[in-house]
Coordinates of N, CA and C and ligand atoms in Angstrom, one line a residue:
M1 N 49.5 4.1 44.8 CA 48.8 2.2 44.6 C 47.5 2.2 44.4
I2 N 46.8 2.7 45.4 CA 45.2 3.0 45.3 C 44.9 3.6 43.8
K3 N 45.4 4.6 43.7 CA 45.5 5.4 41.9 C 45.3 4.5 40.9
K4 N 46.5 3.8 41.0 CA 46.7 2.7 39.8 C 46.0 1.8 40.1
L5 N 45.4 1.3 41.0 CA 44.5 0.4 41.0 C 43.0 1.1 40.2
G6 N 42.8 1.7 40.9 CA 41.8 2.8 40.1 C 41.8 2.7 38.7
L7 N 43.2 3.3 38.1 CA 43.1 3.0 36.4 C 42.6 1.9 36.3
L8 N 43.2 1.0 36.9 CA 43.5 -0.6 36.3 C 41.7 -1.2 36.3
L9 N 41.4 -0.8 37.2 CA 40.0 -0.9 36.9 C 38.7 -0.4 36.3
L10 N 39.6 0.9 35.8 CA 38.9 1.9 35.1 C 39.0 1.1 33.4
A11 N 40.5 0.9 33.3 CA 40.8 0.5 31.9 C 40.1 -1.1 31.7
G12 N 40.1 -1.7 32.8 CA 39.3 -3.4 32.6 C 37.6 -2.8 31.8
A13 N 37.1 -2.0 33.1 CA 35.9 -1.6 32.9 C 35.9 -1.1 31.3
L14 N 36.3 -0.3 30.5 CA 36.3 0.3 29.5 C 36.8 -0.8 28.5
T15 N 37.8 -1.6 28.5 CA 37.8 -3.2 27.7 C 36.7 -3.7 27.6
V16 N 35.8 -4.1 28.8 CA 34.6 -4.7 28.6 C 33.7 -3.9 27.9
G17 N 33.9 -3.2 28.0 CA 32.7 -2.2 27.4 C 33.1 -2.3 25.9
L18 N 34.1 -2.0 25.4 CA 34.3 -2.3 24.1 C 34.0 -3.6 23.6
A19 N 34.6 -4.3 24.1 CA 34.2 -6.2 23.9 C 32.9 -6.3 23.9
A20 N 32.0 -5.6 24.4 CA 30.3 -5.7 24.8 C 29.8 -5.1 23.5
C21 N 30.2 -4.0 23.0 CA 30.2 -3.4 21.8 C 30.4 -4.0 20.4
G22 N 31.8 -4.5 20.5 CA 32.0 -5.6 19.4 C 31.4 -6.8 19.1
G23 N 30.9 -7.2 20.5 CA 30.0 -8.4 20.3 C 28.5 -8.4 19.9
S24 N 28.1 -6.8 19.9 CA 26.7 -6.5 19.7 C 26.4 -6.2 18.1
D25 N 27.9 -5.7 17.6 CA 27.9 -5.3 16.1 C 27.9 -7.0 15.9
D26 N 28.3 -7.8 16.2 CA 28.5 -8.8 15.1 C 27.0 -9.7 15.5
E27 N 26.8 -9.2 16.2 CA 25.6 -10.0 16.4 C 24.4 -9.8 15.0
A28 N 24.2 -8.3 15.6 CA 23.4 -7.3 14.4 C 23.8 -7.8 13.1
K29 N 25.2 -8.0 12.7 CA 25.4 -8.2 11.5 C 25.0 -9.8 11.0
S30 N 25.0 -10.5 12.0 CA 24.4 -12.0 11.8 C 23.4 -12.1 11.9
A31 N 22.6 -11.3 12.2 CA 21.2 -11.4 12.7 C 20.6 -10.7 10.8
E32 N 21.1 -10.1 10.6 CA 21.1 -9.1 9.2 C 21.0 -10.2 8.1
A33 N 22.5 -10.9 8.1 CA 22.5 -11.8 6.9 C 21.2 -13.3 7.3
S34 N 21.0 -13.4 8.5 CA 20.5 -14.4 8.3 C 18.8 -14.2 7.7
E35 N 18.6 -13.0 8.4 CA 16.8 -12.1 7.6 C 17.4 -12.1 6.1
E36 N 18.2 -11.9 5.4 CA 18.1 -12.0 4.0 C 18.2 -13.4 3.3
T37 N 19.0 -14.4 4.2 CA 18.6 -15.6 3.9 C 16.9 -16.3 3.7
T38 N 16.4 -16.2 4.9 CA 14.8 -16.4 5.2 C 14.1 -15.8 3.7
A39 N 14.4 -14.5 3.8 CA 13.4 -13.7 2.7 C 13.9 -14.6 1.2
A40 N 15.1 -14.4 1.1 CA 15.5 -15.6 -0.2 C 14.6 -17.2 -0.2
D41 N 14.7 -17.3 1.1 CA 13.9 -18.6 1.2 C 12.5 -18.2 0.8
T42 N 11.6 -17.6 0.9 CA 10.3 -17.9 0.9 C 9.9 -17.1 -0.7
T43 N 10.9 -16.6 -1.3 CA 10.9 -16.4 -2.9 C 10.9 -17.9 -4.0
T44 N 11.2 -18.3 -3.2 CA 11.8 -19.7 -4.1 C 10.6 -20.2 -4.7
A45 N 10.5 -20.6 -5.7 CA 9.4 -21.2 -6.7 C 8.4 -22.4 -6.0
S46 N 9.2 -23.5 -5.5 CA 8.6 -24.4 -5.1 C 7.9 -24.1 -3.6
D47 N 7.9 -22.8 -3.0 CA 7.2 -22.5 -1.9 C 5.6 -21.9 -2.4
V48 N 5.8 -21.2 -3.4 CA 4.4 -20.7 -3.6 C 4.2 -21.7 -5.1
E49 N 2.7 -21.9 -4.6 CA 1.9 -22.8 -5.8 C 1.5 -21.4 -6.5
E50 N 1.2 -21.6 -8.1 CA 1.0 -20.3 -8.9 C -0.3 -21.0 -9.9
F51 N -1.0 -20.5 -9.7 CA -2.6 -20.7 -11.0 C -2.6 -19.4 -11.6
T52 N -2.9 -19.8 -13.0 CA -3.3 -19.1 -14.2 C -4.6 -19.1 -14.6
I53 N -5.5 -18.2 -14.2 CA -7.0 -18.6 -14.6 C -7.3 -17.5 -16.0
T54 N -8.1 -18.4 -16.9 CA -8.1 -17.8 -18.3 C -9.8 -17.6 -18.2
A55 N -9.9 -16.2 -18.7 CA -11.2 -15.9 -18.8 C -11.7 -15.7 -20.3
T56 N -13.1 -15.9 -20.8 CA -13.6 -15.5 -22.1 C -15.0 -15.3 -21.4
N57 N -16.0 -14.7 -22.5 CA -17.3 -14.3 -22.5 C -17.8 -15.4 -22.9
W58 N -18.7 -16.0 -21.4 CA -18.7 -15.6 -20.1 C -18.4 -17.2 -19.4
D59 N -17.0 -17.4 -19.6 CA -16.7 -18.9 -18.9 C -15.4 -18.7 -18.9
F60 N -14.8 -19.7 -17.6 CA -13.2 -19.7 -17.4 C -12.6 -21.0 -18.5
T61 N -11.9 -20.4 -19.1 CA -11.2 -21.6 -19.9 C -9.8 -22.6 -19.2
S62 N -9.6 -21.9 -18.3 CA -8.6 -22.8 -17.5 C -9.7 -24.1 -16.3
D63 N -9.1 -24.4 -15.8 CA -9.6 -25.6 -14.6 C -10.4 -24.5 -13.2
K64 N -11.9 -25.1 -13.7 CA -12.9 -24.5 -12.5 C -12.7 -25.0 -11.2
E65 N -12.1 -26.2 -11.1 CA -12.1 -26.6 -9.5 C -10.5 -26.7 -9.2
L66 N -10.3 -25.7 -8.2 CA -9.0 -25.9 -7.7 C -8.8 -26.2 -6.4
T67 N -7.8 -27.2 -6.3 CA -7.7 -28.0 -4.8 C -6.2 -27.4 -4.5
I68 N -6.4 -27.0 -3.3 CA -5.1 -26.7 -2.4 C -4.6 -27.3 -1.3
K69 N -3.5 -27.3 -0.8 CA -3.3 -28.1 0.9 C -3.1 -26.9 1.4
K70 N -3.9 -26.8 2.6 CA -3.6 -25.9 3.9 C -2.2 -25.7 4.0
G71 N -2.4 -24.5 4.5 CA -0.6 -23.6 4.3 C 0.3 -23.6 3.6
T72 N -0.4 -23.5 2.2 CA 0.1 -23.4 0.7 C 0.1 -21.6 0.2
K73 N 1.3 -21.2 -0.1 CA 1.1 -20.1 -0.1 C 0.7 -20.0 -1.9
V74 N -0.5 -19.3 -2.0 CA -1.0 -19.3 -3.5 C -1.0 -18.2 -4.0
K75 N -0.1 -18.1 -5.6 CA -0.7 -16.9 -6.4 C -1.1 -17.1 -7.7
I76 N -2.4 -16.4 -7.9 CA -2.9 -16.3 -9.2 C -3.1 -15.3 -10.0
N77 N -3.1 -15.6 -11.1 CA -2.9 -15.0 -12.5 C -4.2 -14.7 -13.0
L78 N -4.8 -13.9 -13.4 CA -6.1 -13.6 -14.3 C -5.4 -13.6 -15.8
V79 N -6.0 -14.0 -16.9 CA -5.6 -13.6 -18.1 C -6.9 -14.0 -19.2
N80 N -7.3 -12.4 -19.4 CA -8.5 -12.0 -19.8 C -8.4 -12.6 -21.6
E81 N -8.7 -13.5 -22.3 CA -8.8 -14.2 -23.4 C -9.4 -13.0 -24.6
E82 N -11.0 -12.8 -23.4 CA -11.9 -11.7 -23.9 C -12.6 -11.6 -22.9
G83 N -13.0 -10.1 -23.2 CA -14.1 -9.3 -22.3 C -13.0 -8.5 -21.5
M84 N -13.3 -8.4 -20.5 CA -13.3 -8.0 -19.2 C -13.5 -8.6 -18.0
H85 N -13.1 -9.4 -16.9 CA -13.2 -9.7 -16.0 C -12.7 -9.7 -14.8
T86 N -12.9 -9.6 -13.7 CA -11.8 -9.8 -12.4 C -12.5 -10.9 -11.6
I87 N -11.6 -11.2 -10.9 CA -12.0 -12.3 -9.7 C -11.9 -11.8 -8.5
S88 N -13.1 -12.1 -8.0 CA -12.9 -12.4 -6.1 C -13.5 -13.0 -5.2
N89 N -12.9 -13.0 -3.9 CA -13.5 -14.0 -3.0 C -13.2 -12.8 -1.5
E90 N -14.3 -12.4 -0.8 CA -14.1 -11.8 0.3 C -12.9 -12.2 1.4
D91 N -13.8 -13.7 1.6 CA -13.1 -14.6 2.8 C -11.4 -15.0 2.8
L92 N -10.9 -15.1 1.1 CA -9.7 -14.9 1.2 C -8.8 -14.1 0.6
G93 N -9.5 -12.8 0.8 CA -8.8 -11.9 0.4 C -8.3 -11.5 -1.3
I94 N -9.3 -12.2 -1.7 CA -8.7 -12.2 -3.2 C -9.6 -10.8 -3.8
D95 N -8.6 -10.6 -4.5 CA -9.5 -9.2 -5.2 C -8.3 -8.9 -6.5
L96 N -8.9 -9.8 -7.9 CA -7.6 -10.4 -8.4 C -8.1 -9.4 -9.7
K97 N -7.1 -8.9 -10.8 CA -7.5 -7.6 -11.5 C -6.2 -8.5 -12.7
A98 N -6.5 -8.6 -14.2 CA -5.8 -9.1 -14.9 C -4.2 -8.7 -15.2
D99 N -3.7 -7.6 -14.5 CA -2.3 -7.2 -14.6 C -2.0 -7.3 -13.2
T100 N -2.6 -7.6 -12.6 CA -2.7 -7.7 -10.8 C -2.8 -9.0 -10.1
P101 N -1.6 -10.0 -10.1 CA -2.1 -11.0 -9.4 C -2.0 -10.7 -8.5
S102 N -3.0 -12.1 -7.3 CA -3.3 -11.8 -6.0 C -2.6 -13.2 -5.5
E103 N -2.3 -12.8 -4.4 CA -1.7 -13.7 -3.3 C -2.0 -14.2 -1.8
F104 N -1.7 -15.3 -1.2 CA -3.0 -15.1 -0.1 C -2.2 -16.6 0.5
T105 N -2.6 -16.7 1.6 CA -2.1 -18.2 2.0 C -3.3 -18.9 2.3
A106 N -3.2 -20.3 2.0 CA -4.4 -21.0 2.0 C -4.7 -21.6 3.7
D107 N -5.2 -20.8 4.3 CA -5.1 -21.2 5.8 C -6.4 -21.9 6.8
T108 N -7.3 -21.4 6.1 CA -8.3 -22.3 6.6 C -9.2 -23.2 5.6
T109 N -9.5 -24.5 6.2 CA -9.8 -25.3 4.9 C -11.4 -25.2 4.8
G110 N -12.0 -25.6 3.5 CA -12.9 -25.5 3.0 C -13.5 -25.2 1.5
E111 N -14.5 -24.9 1.5 CA -15.1 -24.6 0.1 C -15.1 -23.1 -0.6
Y112 N -14.9 -22.4 -1.0 CA -14.8 -21.4 -1.7 C -15.1 -21.3 -3.1
E113 N -15.9 -19.9 -3.2 CA -16.2 -19.6 -4.4 C -15.6 -18.7 -5.3
L114 N -14.8 -18.7 -5.9 CA -14.5 -17.3 -6.8 C -15.4 -17.0 -7.9
I115 N -15.9 -15.4 -7.5 CA -16.9 -15.5 -8.6 C -16.2 -13.8 -9.8
C116 N -17.0 -13.8 -10.6 CA -16.3 -12.6 -11.2 C -16.9 -11.4 -11.1
S117 N -16.0 -10.5 -10.5 CA -16.6 -9.3 -9.9 C -17.1 -8.1 -10.6
T118 N -17.0 -8.5 -12.1 CA -16.7 -6.9 -13.0 C -18.2 -7.5 -13.8
I119 N -19.1 -6.5 -13.5 CA -20.5 -7.1 -14.5 C -20.2 -7.1 -15.8
C120 N -19.9 -8.2 -16.4 CA -19.6 -8.2 -17.7 C -20.2 -8.5 -18.9
G121 N -20.9 -8.9 -18.5 CA -22.4 -8.9 -19.1 C -23.7 -9.2 -18.7
A122 N -24.7 -9.7 -19.7 CA -26.1 -10.1 -19.0 C -25.8 -11.0 -17.7
A123 N -27.0 -10.6 -17.0 CA -26.6 -11.2 -15.1 C -26.5 -12.7 -15.4
D124 N -27.0 -13.6 -16.3 CA -27.4 -15.0 -16.1 C -25.5 -15.3 -16.6
D125 N -25.2 -14.1 -17.5 CA -23.8 -15.0 -18.3 C -22.8 -14.7 -17.0
H126 N -22.9 -13.5 -16.6 CA -22.0 -12.7 -15.6 C -21.9 -13.8 -14.0
E127 N -23.1 -14.1 -13.6 CA -23.1 -15.0 -12.7 C -22.5 -16.1 -12.9
A128 N -22.6 -16.8 -14.2 CA -22.2 -18.2 -14.3 C -20.7 -18.2 -14.0
M129 N -19.7 -17.0 -14.3 CA -18.4 -17.3 -14.1 C -17.9 -17.9 -12.5
K130 N -18.0 -19.0 -12.6 CA -17.1 -19.2 -11.1 C -16.4 -19.8 -10.9
I131 N -15.7 -20.3 -9.9 CA -14.6 -21.4 -9.8 C -14.5 -21.7 -8.6
S132 N -14.4 -23.7 -8.3 CA -14.6 -23.6 -7.1 C -13.3 -23.8 -6.6
L133 N -12.9 -23.0 -5.2 CA -11.7 -23.6 -4.9 C -11.4 -24.2 -3.5
K134 N -11.2 -25.3 -3.4 CA -11.2 -26.4 -2.3 C -9.4 -25.9 -1.4
I135 N -9.9 -25.7 -0.1 CA -8.8 -26.2 0.7 C -8.7 -27.3 1.8
I136 N -8.0 -28.1 1.2 CA -7.9 -29.4 1.9 C -6.7 -29.5 3.2
D137 N -7.0 -30.3 4.0 CA -6.1 -30.8 5.1 C -4.8 -31.5 4.5
Ligands
CU201 CU1 -16.8 -11.6 -16.0

């Protein structure tokens, strides 16, 4: 009688153990699924504001004043219509090249200056290549 009870307890413990395993598997799967959903959501176009800057010698032909709402994810592209230009701003972590878009989240309000970071001509011409980027509340 005591032996049988022991077996029953053992069987019970095994069942609980297996059930727990099954449960955690399901949890892992549903966690994976929700991660995939979240990843897909962050890449939707509406979530990222995209700008394209076009540069010539020695000016920008696109908007030279950009205004972005705080919290926005931003993607900036650069097209060199003439010459070789790159754009940077250390505070925002922008290091933009013609074939490499730069992405950042606008999380600190303020006025930033994006400058041409390639010496693309005479100092006066090169230094005149500036874009103002405002991050507002
Ligand atoms: Cu330049």
